[in-house]
XYZ file of C-alpha atoms in Angstrom:
741
model
C 83.885 93.482 153.457
C 85.747 93.853 150.019
C 84.103 93.326 146.578
C 86.563 90.301 146.075
C 85.155 88.794 149.339
C 81.604 89.357 148.160
C 82.159 87.585 145.017
C 83.899 84.786 146.528
C 80.984 84.342 149.195
C 78.573 84.640 146.539
C 80.353 81.775 144.582
C 80.336 79.653 147.771
C 76.571 80.109 148.397
C 75.666 79.113 144.735
C 77.835 76.135 145.237
C 76.215 75.086 148.341
C 72.731 75.850 147.222
C 69.867 75.104 149.469
C 67.191 72.772 148.668
C 63.764 73.834 147.622
C 60.803 71.593 148.755
C 58.008 71.962 146.877
C 54.652 70.239 147.716
C 52.686 68.385 144.921
C 49.117 69.000 145.066
C 47.058 66.081 146.583
C 43.703 64.966 147.303
C 42.005 64.940 150.742
C 42.990 61.227 151.186
C 46.698 62.470 150.532
C 47.059 60.696 147.026
C 48.613 63.101 144.380
C 46.282 64.536 142.077
C 46.229 63.947 138.338
C 47.152 66.858 136.217
C 43.471 67.045 134.885
C 42.532 68.068 138.153
C 44.981 70.436 138.884
C 44.288 72.277 135.557
C 42.587 75.597 135.948
C 41.623 74.897 139.816
C 42.723 78.558 140.525
C 40.564 80.072 137.777
C 37.111 81.300 137.983
C 36.242 79.668 134.395
C 33.037 79.581 132.540
C 32.243 75.830 133.927
C 32.884 77.416 137.468
C 30.337 80.104 136.750
C 27.705 77.533 135.146
C 27.805 75.392 138.080
C 27.039 78.461 140.778
C 24.794 80.560 138.853
C 21.145 80.104 138.193
C 20.531 78.986 134.548
C 18.858 82.082 133.212
C 21.569 84.383 134.778
C 24.261 82.307 133.272
C 22.540 82.233 129.916
C 22.304 86.245 130.177
C 26.167 86.516 130.695
C 26.704 84.130 128.072
C 24.802 86.354 125.554
C 27.075 89.059 126.504
C 30.403 86.944 126.266
C 29.376 86.429 122.974
C 28.460 90.097 122.075
C 24.938 89.588 121.825
C 23.687 91.920 124.372
C 24.834 94.063 127.396
C 24.940 92.993 130.889
C 22.283 94.028 133.321
C 22.601 94.886 136.819
C 20.990 91.607 138.212
C 23.346 89.494 136.248
C 26.528 91.509 137.286
C 25.385 91.420 140.938
C 25.020 87.741 140.643
C 28.338 87.095 139.252
C 29.791 89.233 141.985
C 28.273 87.163 144.569
C 29.517 84.162 142.865
C 32.968 85.240 142.683
C 32.857 86.283 146.444
C 31.869 83.150 147.542
C 34.460 81.224 145.520
C 37.423 83.611 146.286
C 36.556 82.974 150.259
C 37.392 79.405 149.917
C 40.967 80.492 148.466
C 41.888 82.672 151.533
C 41.694 85.770 149.345
C 41.975 89.021 151.211
C 42.500 91.385 148.241
C 41.328 91.574 144.591
C 43.833 93.304 141.970
C 42.981 94.980 138.808
C 45.241 93.648 136.135
C 46.126 95.480 132.855
C 48.780 95.813 130.235
C 50.446 99.147 129.865
C 52.076 100.413 126.653
C 55.139 100.357 128.245
C 55.349 96.471 127.785
C 54.879 95.947 131.731
C 51.887 94.764 133.684
C 50.010 97.154 136.053
C 48.562 96.292 139.413
C 46.186 97.890 141.620
C 45.229 96.178 145.057
C 42.031 96.257 147.057
C 40.877 94.776 150.150
C 37.562 93.126 150.225
C 36.936 94.344 153.797
C 35.077 97.385 154.314
C 33.420 99.088 157.425
C 29.781 100.153 157.716
C 29.192 102.782 160.341
C 25.979 103.445 161.986
C 25.789 106.492 164.268
C 23.482 106.811 167.587
C 23.488 109.945 169.764
C 26.773 109.691 171.598
C 28.207 106.376 169.926
C 29.236 104.965 166.637
C 28.579 101.178 165.898
C 31.202 99.552 162.914
C 30.505 96.648 161.336
C 33.105 94.967 159.166
C 31.978 93.183 156.090
C 33.596 91.785 152.934
C 32.455 93.610 149.884
C 32.466 93.632 146.120
C 29.925 95.338 144.236
C 29.062 94.873 140.577
C 30.274 98.110 139.893
C 33.718 97.481 141.357
C 33.946 94.756 139.035
C 32.770 96.076 135.786
C 34.945 99.272 136.027
C 37.447 101.255 138.343
C 38.528 104.782 138.533
C 42.405 105.109 139.256
C 44.657 108.087 139.552
C 46.532 107.881 136.391
C 48.903 111.106 136.766
C 52.020 109.233 136.550
C 51.175 106.832 133.553
C 53.028 107.686 130.280
C 50.919 110.271 128.529
C 52.352 110.415 125.276
C 51.593 114.318 125.307
C 47.615 113.239 125.040
C 46.922 114.695 128.552
C 48.369 117.082 130.983
C 49.655 115.802 134.195
C 46.466 117.335 136.144
C 44.190 115.024 133.791
C 44.230 112.067 135.910
C 40.708 110.626 135.421
C 41.064 107.049 133.528
C 38.869 104.040 133.746
C 39.679 100.184 133.952
C 36.851 98.057 132.375
C 36.645 94.115 132.992
C 37.617 92.020 130.199
C 34.976 89.224 130.208
C 37.126 86.865 127.557
C 39.759 86.415 130.158
C 38.915 84.608 133.337
C 39.510 85.906 136.627
C 41.965 83.921 138.665
C 43.540 83.479 142.142
C 47.361 83.558 143.019
C 49.288 83.067 146.301
C 50.347 86.277 148.188
C 52.380 86.756 151.166
C 51.881 85.075 154.589
C 49.416 82.438 153.115
C 47.015 84.559 151.861
C 45.785 84.778 148.225
C 45.006 87.601 145.740
C 42.064 87.696 143.152
C 43.171 89.079 139.658
C 40.610 90.718 137.513
C 42.019 91.202 133.759
C 40.921 94.690 132.600
C 41.194 97.166 129.839
C 42.438 100.680 130.538
C 41.095 103.758 128.722
C 41.227 107.513 129.120
C 38.290 109.958 130.311
C 37.731 110.540 126.699
C 37.698 106.754 125.742
C 41.213 106.885 124.027
C 43.107 103.510 124.334
C 45.908 103.555 126.987
C 46.842 99.877 127.209
C 47.782 96.995 124.879
C 44.697 95.051 124.983
C 42.002 97.252 123.843
C 43.379 97.592 120.501
C 44.032 93.806 120.565
C 40.360 93.166 121.128
C 39.269 95.648 118.762
C 41.567 93.985 115.852
C 40.156 90.715 116.905
C 36.726 91.788 116.099
C 37.475 93.342 112.655
C 39.781 90.763 111.570
C 37.165 88.077 112.188
C 34.534 89.893 110.983
C 36.097 90.369 107.655
C 37.466 86.667 107.556
C 33.606 85.458 108.072
C 32.633 87.809 105.098
C 35.429 86.267 103.085
C 34.463 82.526 103.945
C 30.842 83.143 103.463
C 31.428 84.838 99.797
C 33.455 81.717 98.696
C 30.920 79.231 99.928
C 27.366 80.284 100.538
C 26.423 77.148 102.091
C 28.714 77.458 104.944
C 26.935 80.065 107.007
C 29.897 80.739 109.204
C 29.058 82.936 112.041
C 32.085 83.423 114.213
C 35.666 82.533 113.924
C 38.789 82.662 116.180
C 42.290 83.742 115.993
C 44.578 81.229 117.812
C 48.199 82.461 118.581
C 50.397 80.532 120.799
C 53.985 82.000 122.078
C 57.115 80.645 122.657
C 59.189 82.407 125.251
C 63.042 82.528 125.651
C 64.928 83.699 128.552
C 68.178 83.565 130.308
C 68.614 82.575 133.955
C 71.467 83.833 136.094
C 72.074 83.263 140.025
C 70.684 85.913 142.162
C 74.063 86.361 143.956
C 75.713 87.215 140.759
C 72.713 89.297 139.555
C 72.916 91.288 142.857
C 76.495 92.351 142.006
C 75.852 93.735 138.565
C 74.338 97.001 138.463
C 73.996 96.903 134.392
C 71.622 94.035 134.716
C 69.604 95.456 137.664
C 68.852 98.753 135.726
C 69.321 97.670 131.958
C 68.427 94.067 132.208
C 71.796 93.771 129.932
C 75.575 93.647 130.446
C 77.229 96.704 128.971
C 80.676 95.606 130.086
C 81.969 92.186 129.513
C 83.914 89.556 127.579
C 82.989 86.196 126.507
C 84.448 83.302 128.535
C 86.721 80.835 126.617
C 83.868 78.392 126.090
C 80.308 79.318 125.466
C 78.132 78.376 122.516
C 80.659 77.553 119.831
C 80.633 73.902 120.674
C 76.860 73.898 120.124
C 76.219 71.396 122.883
C 73.600 73.447 124.885
C 70.741 73.347 122.528
C 68.382 70.532 123.376
C 71.207 69.293 125.989
C 70.996 67.944 129.259
C 68.899 70.503 131.443
C 70.584 71.386 134.532
C 69.061 70.007 137.583
C 68.137 73.763 139.105
C 66.426 74.487 136.211
C 64.495 71.154 136.156
C 63.374 71.973 139.785
C 62.327 75.428 138.677
C 60.425 74.606 135.845
C 58.559 71.671 137.463
C 57.430 74.277 140.013
C 56.397 76.604 137.188
C 54.569 74.069 135.433
C 52.450 73.336 138.489
C 51.537 76.984 139.219
C 50.747 77.520 135.451
C 48.755 74.567 135.204
C 46.580 75.711 138.155
C 45.910 78.948 136.121
C 44.771 77.069 132.945
C 48.239 77.646 131.160
C 49.615 74.318 129.994
C 53.514 74.623 129.356
C 53.772 72.137 126.333
C 57.472 72.314 125.833
C 60.651 73.377 127.539
C 64.150 72.999 126.674
C 67.665 74.302 126.609
C 68.379 77.093 124.216
C 71.560 77.811 122.167
C 73.589 79.740 124.859
C 74.648 78.254 128.463
C 72.006 79.556 130.832
C 69.237 80.141 128.030
C 65.969 78.304 127.773
C 62.576 78.279 126.160
C 59.198 77.506 127.357
C 56.119 77.083 124.887
C 52.477 77.635 125.626
C 49.559 75.806 123.923
C 47.507 77.916 121.087
C 44.429 79.686 122.672
C 42.298 82.407 121.661
C 44.035 85.567 120.866
C 43.409 87.848 123.991
C 43.704 84.961 126.466
C 46.991 83.721 124.794
C 48.497 87.263 125.268
C 47.324 87.464 128.741
C 49.000 83.856 129.297
C 52.102 84.801 127.870
C 52.624 87.831 130.342
C 51.483 85.670 133.264
C 54.065 83.018 132.510
C 56.813 85.683 132.268
C 55.348 86.961 135.619
C 55.437 83.549 137.242
C 58.923 82.826 135.874
C 60.148 85.606 137.759
C 58.510 84.526 140.906
C 59.343 80.901 140.863
C 62.884 81.665 139.671
C 63.265 83.620 143.151
C 62.268 80.783 145.014
C 65.311 78.737 143.825
C 67.922 81.960 144.036
C 67.794 82.439 140.369
C 66.740 85.651 138.389
C 65.174 85.758 134.990
C 66.561 87.908 132.269
C 64.101 88.773 129.329
C 66.428 91.516 127.750
C 66.966 90.745 123.835
C 70.273 90.969 124.297
C 71.675 90.703 127.841
C 75.075 89.546 126.693
C 76.914 90.620 123.840
C 78.784 88.301 121.311
C 76.347 85.319 121.839
C 72.783 84.556 121.009
C 70.040 86.871 122.456
C 66.417 85.907 123.326
C 63.086 86.490 121.361
C 59.562 85.385 121.435
C 57.890 83.596 118.769
C 54.286 83.974 118.063
C 52.276 81.218 116.074
C 49.462 82.573 114.490
C 46.492 81.055 112.715
C 42.702 81.666 112.252
C 39.987 78.843 112.939
C 36.383 78.472 112.368
C 34.017 78.198 115.166
C 33.892 74.438 114.258
C 37.635 74.008 114.879
C 38.898 74.035 111.299
C 42.229 75.841 110.702
C 41.907 77.958 107.381
C 45.914 77.990 107.203
C 46.010 73.984 106.785
C 47.326 73.064 103.800
C 45.247 69.837 103.639
C 45.774 66.995 101.042
C 45.668 69.281 98.182
C 46.617 72.675 98.655
C 46.375 73.870 94.805
C 42.262 73.553 95.193
C 42.179 74.718 98.930
C 40.922 78.199 98.199
C 40.660 79.011 101.945
C 43.943 78.325 102.529
C 45.335 79.940 99.754
C 43.440 83.303 100.113
C 44.352 83.517 103.688
C 47.989 82.682 102.878
C 48.412 85.257 100.590
C 46.387 87.852 102.771
C 49.244 87.767 105.347
C 52.115 87.524 102.896
C 50.964 90.296 100.188
C 49.796 93.052 102.436
C 51.669 92.498 105.609
C 54.919 92.317 103.715
C 54.487 93.583 100.247
C 51.961 96.062 99.320
C 52.380 98.180 102.566
C 55.975 98.184 102.583
C 58.033 96.073 105.088
C 58.063 96.880 108.836
C 61.637 97.435 110.615
C 64.801 95.556 109.395
C 64.237 93.247 106.237
C 61.083 91.443 106.525
C 60.625 88.656 104.687
C 58.753 85.119 104.458
C 60.160 81.457 104.092
C 57.303 79.007 102.732
C 59.558 76.201 101.528
C 60.067 74.413 98.065
C 57.019 72.587 97.808
C 54.473 75.323 98.716
C 56.346 77.777 96.492
C 55.982 75.072 93.613
C 52.279 75.073 94.420
C 51.952 78.968 94.208
C 54.016 78.869 90.956
C 52.063 76.156 89.333
C 48.666 77.904 90.172
C 50.065 81.164 88.671
C 51.614 79.692 85.699
C 48.754 77.152 85.248
C 50.936 74.198 85.062
C 51.027 70.724 86.688
C 52.956 70.398 90.120
C 56.493 69.298 90.162
C 56.995 65.816 91.457
C 59.334 65.993 94.412
C 59.821 62.418 95.073
C 63.492 60.723 95.212
C 62.983 56.949 94.818
C 65.926 55.784 96.392
C 64.989 57.815 99.631
C 61.454 58.580 99.678
C 58.167 57.859 97.926
C 55.390 60.620 97.114
C 52.088 60.946 99.201
C 49.136 62.705 98.428
C 49.533 64.888 101.527
C 53.329 65.333 101.280
C 56.269 62.904 101.202
C 57.080 59.807 103.181
C 60.850 59.536 104.089
C 62.314 56.091 104.183
C 65.527 55.927 106.417
C 66.371 52.481 104.757
C 66.639 50.741 107.961
C 63.913 47.604 108.571
C 63.696 48.440 112.052
C 62.812 51.938 111.833
C 59.187 53.084 110.562
C 58.742 55.534 107.572
C 57.927 58.768 108.541
C 55.776 61.567 106.785
C 57.467 64.723 106.042
C 55.947 68.035 106.097
C 55.294 69.903 102.903
C 57.426 72.917 104.150
C 60.735 73.123 105.969
C 61.268 75.875 108.692
C 63.814 78.524 108.498
C 64.372 80.674 111.682
C 66.755 83.007 109.880
C 63.790 85.018 108.651
C 61.408 86.886 110.730
C 58.322 85.107 109.266
C 58.129 81.480 108.571
C 55.056 79.190 107.222
C 55.392 75.882 109.194
C 52.632 73.874 107.518
C 49.364 75.118 109.558
C 50.253 78.417 110.811
C 52.734 81.548 110.477
C 55.433 81.678 112.995
C 56.482 85.417 113.570
C 60.045 85.516 115.132
C 60.774 89.321 115.225
C 59.002 90.086 118.613
C 61.481 90.927 121.472
C 61.642 88.541 124.517
C 60.433 91.218 127.146
C 58.211 92.824 124.556
C 53.975 92.382 125.180
C 53.120 90.459 122.151
C 49.641 92.377 122.043
C 50.854 95.288 120.070
C 52.628 93.368 117.189
C 49.496 90.861 117.071
C 47.232 93.926 116.847
C 49.099 95.418 113.995
C 49.235 92.040 112.259
C 45.374 91.657 112.574
C 45.004 95.274 110.924
C 47.017 94.329 108.021
C 45.427 91.096 107.438
C 41.887 92.567 107.603
C 42.883 95.326 105.103
C 44.210 92.695 102.840
C 41.008 90.595 103.301
C 38.561 93.460 102.668
C 40.511 94.075 99.188
C 40.403 90.534 98.439
C 36.498 90.632 98.737
C 36.280 93.914 96.872
C 38.323 92.008 94.251
C 36.288 88.981 94.273
C 33.039 90.893 93.860
C 34.362 92.703 90.828
C 35.880 89.489 89.270
C 32.584 87.640 89.630
C 30.135 90.319 88.533
C 26.467 89.617 89.159
C 27.132 85.931 90.202
C 25.783 84.923 93.453
C 29.206 83.263 94.333
C 32.640 83.258 92.639
C 33.415 80.249 90.288
C 36.655 78.515 90.706
C 38.075 80.640 87.441
C 37.073 83.957 89.350
C 38.817 82.854 92.704
C 42.004 81.492 90.808
C 41.994 85.028 88.640
C 42.218 86.962 92.103
C 44.573 84.507 93.704
C 46.991 84.688 90.883
C 47.032 88.471 91.042
C 48.061 88.121 94.688
C 50.726 85.632 94.065
C 52.506 88.064 91.493
C 52.367 90.704 94.216
C 53.869 88.128 96.894
C 57.183 87.387 95.186
C 59.510 90.072 96.280
C 59.009 89.007 100.022
C 59.439 85.185 99.766
C 63.233 84.135 100.436
C 64.318 80.416 100.897
C 67.973 81.351 101.910
C 69.982 82.634 104.755
C 68.235 86.037 106.187
C 71.317 87.073 107.814
C 73.657 87.038 104.725
C 74.942 89.886 102.821
C 73.472 88.527 99.674
C 69.830 88.913 101.072
C 70.690 92.401 101.807
C 71.453 93.198 98.163
C 68.687 91.262 97.019
C 66.178 93.164 98.991
C 67.265 96.439 97.740
C 66.829 95.055 94.229
C 63.185 93.743 95.374
C 62.365 97.351 96.726
C 62.314 96.292 100.340
C 63.560 98.901 102.882
C 66.469 98.059 105.358
C 65.589 99.897 108.730
C 68.845 99.697 110.747
C 67.664 101.956 113.818
C 65.141 101.825 116.281
C 63.762 105.423 116.073
C 63.681 105.331 112.092
C 61.347 102.282 112.880
C 59.033 104.045 114.941
C 58.452 106.656 112.075
C 56.873 103.807 110.106
C 53.986 104.238 112.206
C 53.056 107.548 110.645
C 53.624 106.806 107.130
C 50.468 107.625 105.256
C 49.776 103.850 104.205
C 50.394 102.714 107.815
C 48.523 105.515 109.353
C 45.443 105.014 107.094
C 45.427 101.313 107.752
C 45.475 101.513 111.630
C 42.958 104.328 111.864
C 40.501 105.127 109.071
C 40.629 101.668 107.092
C 40.143 99.652 110.226
C 39.156 101.957 112.866
C 41.304 100.400 115.648
C 43.276 103.370 116.562
C 42.320 107.051 116.340
C 44.846 109.569 115.097
C 45.442 110.868 118.647
C 45.814 107.252 119.979
C 48.560 106.514 117.382
C 50.412 109.575 118.221
C 50.185 108.768 122.040
C 51.822 105.279 121.209
C 54.565 106.820 118.917
C 55.520 109.289 121.551
C 55.703 106.692 124.239
C 57.967 104.631 121.992
C 60.302 107.248 121.469
C 60.395 108.552 124.949
C 61.130 105.048 126.325
C 63.907 104.520 123.857
C 65.594 108.185 124.389
C 65.538 107.302 128.440
C 66.811 104.053 128.443
C 70.463 104.571 128.832
C 73.004 104.112 131.789
C 76.341 105.077 132.923
C 78.551 102.646 134.936
C 80.682 104.362 137.715
C 82.491 101.236 139.129
C 85.015 100.593 136.189
C 87.474 103.745 136.385
C 87.923 103.219 140.165
C 88.846 99.719 139.850
C 91.381 100.378 137.157
C 92.926 103.402 138.826
C 93.444 101.332 142.055
C 95.025 98.617 140.066
C 97.451 100.794 138.145
C 98.082 102.377 141.627
C 98.989 98.961 143.061
C 101.220 98.194 139.878
C 103.066 101.328 140.155
C 103.885 101.000 143.712
C 104.945 97.099 143.002
C 107.420 98.231 140.411
C 109.139 100.796 142.736
C 110.291 98.265 145.396
C 111.917 95.499 143.170
C 113.994 98.185 141.617
C 115.287 99.506 144.825
C 116.576 95.936 145.557
C 117.938 95.260 141.940
C 114.889 92.946 141.071
C 113.745 92.861 137.528
C 110.161 94.355 137.250
C 109.674 94.120 133.422
C 106.348 92.349 133.463
C 104.582 94.429 135.991
C 105.856 97.604 134.014
C 104.726 96.108 130.741
C 100.993 95.535 132.275
C 100.939 99.095 133.851
C 102.182 100.355 130.361
C 99.065 98.621 128.628
C 96.765 99.915 131.530
C 97.636 103.540 131.715
C 96.667 104.547 128.117
C 93.515 102.604 128.548
C 92.693 104.368 131.792
C 92.960 107.748 130.058
C 91.019 106.836 126.916
C 88.357 105.685 129.513
C 88.210 108.747 131.472
C 88.290 110.966 128.221
C 85.178 108.673 126.675
C 83.299 108.939 130.029
C 83.677 112.658 129.906
C 82.547 112.796 126.278
C 79.282 110.626 127.118
C 78.290 112.520 130.173
C 78.588 115.741 128.253
C 76.430 114.249 125.425
C 73.906 112.971 127.827
C 73.664 116.456 129.511
C 73.573 118.172 126.363
C 70.342 116.020 125.169
C 68.805 116.802 128.551
C 69.414 120.698 128.381
C 68.514 120.856 124.931
C 65.768 118.524 124.467
C 63.833 118.666 121.216
C 59.757 118.863 121.427
C 59.939 116.353 118.737
C 60.121 112.798 120.668
C 61.395 111.136 117.562
C 64.254 113.827 116.912
C 65.077 113.362 120.411
C 65.299 109.357 120.047
C 67.463 109.801 116.998
C 69.931 112.041 118.945
C 70.207 109.365 121.582
C 70.630 106.751 119.111
C 73.231 108.572 116.890
C 75.150 110.285 119.714
C 74.620 108.300 122.863
C 74.603 104.827 121.746
C 78.036 104.959 119.977
C 79.478 106.919 122.915
C 78.541 104.158 125.173
C 79.888 101.436 122.930
C 83.061 103.277 122.521
C 83.315 103.450 126.473
C 82.311 99.856 126.689
C 84.735 98.476 124.326
C 87.558 100.186 126.434
C 86.147 98.778 129.611
C 86.253 95.446 128.020
C 89.996 95.659 127.367
C 90.580 96.751 131.016
C 88.434 93.848 132.376
C 91.007 91.392 130.569
C 94.012 93.019 132.335
C 92.629 94.158 135.935
C 92.909 91.266 138.192
C 89.587 89.766 139.452
C 90.464 90.822 142.932
C 90.040 94.561 142.004
C 87.394 94.254 139.353
C 84.036 95.032 140.921
C 81.589 93.397 138.504
C 80.943 89.820 137.650
C 82.665 88.517 134.572
C 80.420 86.521 131.816
C 81.784 83.086 133.201
C 80.315 83.418 136.464
C 77.024 84.579 135.000
C 76.586 82.080 132.342
C 78.348 78.873 133.453
C 77.353 78.764 137.119
C 73.669 77.709 136.168
C 74.839 74.777 134.568
C 76.395 73.308 137.777
C 74.095 70.224 138.643
C 73.545 71.042 142.410
C 70.046 70.250 143.540
C 67.894 73.406 143.691
C 64.581 71.963 144.817
C 62.923 68.975 145.985
C 59.432 68.211 145.147
C 57.331 65.883 147.522
C 53.901 64.937 147.922
C 52.070 67.095 150.640
C 48.891 67.816 151.769
C-alpha cells in the first residue's frame, strides 16, 4: 500500500471515529455515585489507614509522618498487612515502585504479590502459594541501576541503588491489563552512598529547609504566634496538544522527538484568535470527562479545562496541594492524559514547541506558603502596606530569586501591577498611597476597587489589586506567584526545588538583618521591620517590569538593569555551577552535595547533546516527484504540446533537491564529527551541538519546507500541519459516557 493510500485511509478512519463507551461509577443499587464518593476511592489515604489500623499503631505512624520519630517494625508490618487486605479488594496482582528520574520521566518497577514457599521432605517437594508484601519491601527496594543516567558519578558496574517509601504521598491503585490492577508505591531514589538520583529527594529536603526558615521568620515577627509548621502549596497548569493517532503514526519526527522538524503552517491556524476559550471539540470533551473520572478516583481534582490559543491545544489546571503531592499529581495527570487519549484514538504531545510558527506549550506553577492554620502568607489582605508577613515573603521571592543571585536563563523579570508597585514605593519613600479610583467608572474600596459597568442589570464587581501579565516568566497574581517558565514536558520538581532554595537563602538573610536591626530587643519594632523591608525594596526594582516581556525595548532595558540575557540552553546549564548558585544549592542550604549537582549538570548536558534526529523520508519523495515531472515534460514536447508549467515546477524543485542533499551531507558529517571527537566536558559537547548541529538542522528543515509546498501530496510521505492541527476540531463523537454497574 502506498503512503498516499495510508494517509487517505487514516483520514477516513478519523472521520468515521468509533465511539468509546465509558461507564460512570455507580453504587450497588445502580444509582450514580456522587463526585465526593468517587474522590480518592483508589487511594490508600490517612483516613483509610485510620479506619483499618489499631489506634496506637496509627498514632505511631502519624508521629513518623510528622517527622517526630522513626517507624518501628511493628508499625511497618501492621501497615503492610492493612495495605495487603485493601489491595486484594481491588484485584491487584502487582505492586509497582514509582519514582521520578532526573531525565524528567517516571520510572516503574513491577513486582508480583504472589510468592512460592517450598518445603522439602525426602523424595518430594511441597510448594505453597502465598500473597506476600513484607515491611522491608514496602520501606525500601534495591534495583539494578546500571542503565540509569549516571552523570559520571558512578561506573557502569556500580549498580547498587535504593528506593525508599515516601510516606507523604499516598499509595494508590490503577487499572492494569485484562481486568487486573496495580498498586503504585511512591518512592525516592538514592545511590549506595546516599546521593540523590531522582527529582523528589531534593524537593522534600528543600521543603524542610524552607519551612524551617519560614517558621523562624514568622515567630520572630510575632512572638505570640508560636508557629510550629508551615506548608508550601503549589498548583500546576498543564498545557498540551492532541493529535489523531493515525496522523501521529505517520510522522516519525513526532514519534522520536515529540515535535515536527519539517512542516509549514496551514492557511488558517491561530491568527483569528478564535480557539482560546472557544467551543471544545466533542472528542476532547469525551476524553477529558474520562480523565476527570480517573483522576478523581486518585484524589486529583481537575479544577479547570479549556481550549488554548492554537487549534488542537488545551490546558488542565489542578487544585493546590502540599508541594511533593502536587508534583506527583502533575506527573500522574500527564501519564493519565496519555492513557485516556489512547482510548479515544488520540495522542498527547507535551513538547514545548511541537509545531514551529505557532504558540508552544508550557507549565505554570502557582506557588504560595501557608501556615498550619491555613493562612496564606502571600495574601495581600485589606492593608498590604502594614502586612509585614506578606511584604517580607514577597520580597524574599523577588530580591533573592531574581536580583541578588543573578537572573536564571533568558531574561527573568516579575510583574506586580500598578497598585502593588505603588504600595512598595509608598513604603520606600514614606509617603501616602496614591488613590487609584476613577469616580466616573469605579469607586475605591479598602481591599481594592469596585468596578461599575454602568448597567443597572449588572452587579458591581470587585477588582483585584493586581492585573496579570503572562509575557513575563513570573507574575504576582493577588495571593500567589505564578511561574510560567517551566517546560510542558518537564517535571516541576527541580524548578520548585531551586525556587525553595532561593527563598530559603533570602529568608535567612532577612532574619539576620532583622536581628542586627533590632539589637537586644526581644522582637523587632515596626520601624525595625520597615527599615529592612525598604532595603529589599530598593534591591527588587531592577527585576520588576510592567510591560511586554517579548519586546525589544525590554531586552535593551534589561541590559541597563544588569540582567543577563541567556539565549542558549547549554549556556543556561553553566549557571548551575556559578559560585553564588553553587554555594546556595550546596553549603548555604545543604540540599545538594557538590557531586549531586555535578551529576545533574552532566545529565542535562548529555541529554541535550543526544537529543537530535535526521529525517530520511524527504529526499526520496522529492527525487521521485522530480523524476515524474521530467518524464511528464518529455511526452508533451514529442507531440507538440506546451509543457511550460511542468518545466517551471521542475526548475524550482531541482535546485532545492540539490541544496537539501548538500545540507543533509553537511549535517551527517557534523554529527559524525561530534561523535568521533566527543569532548570529556559534557557542556562543551552540548555547546557544540547547539552551535553546529542545531543550525545545520534548521537550514535543512527550511529547505525541506520549501519542497513541501511544491511536491504533490500523493508523493509527500509526511502528514502536513493541517492534518495534524485541524482534524481534532471535527465534532465527531469519540466517546459515550453511560451509567453502568
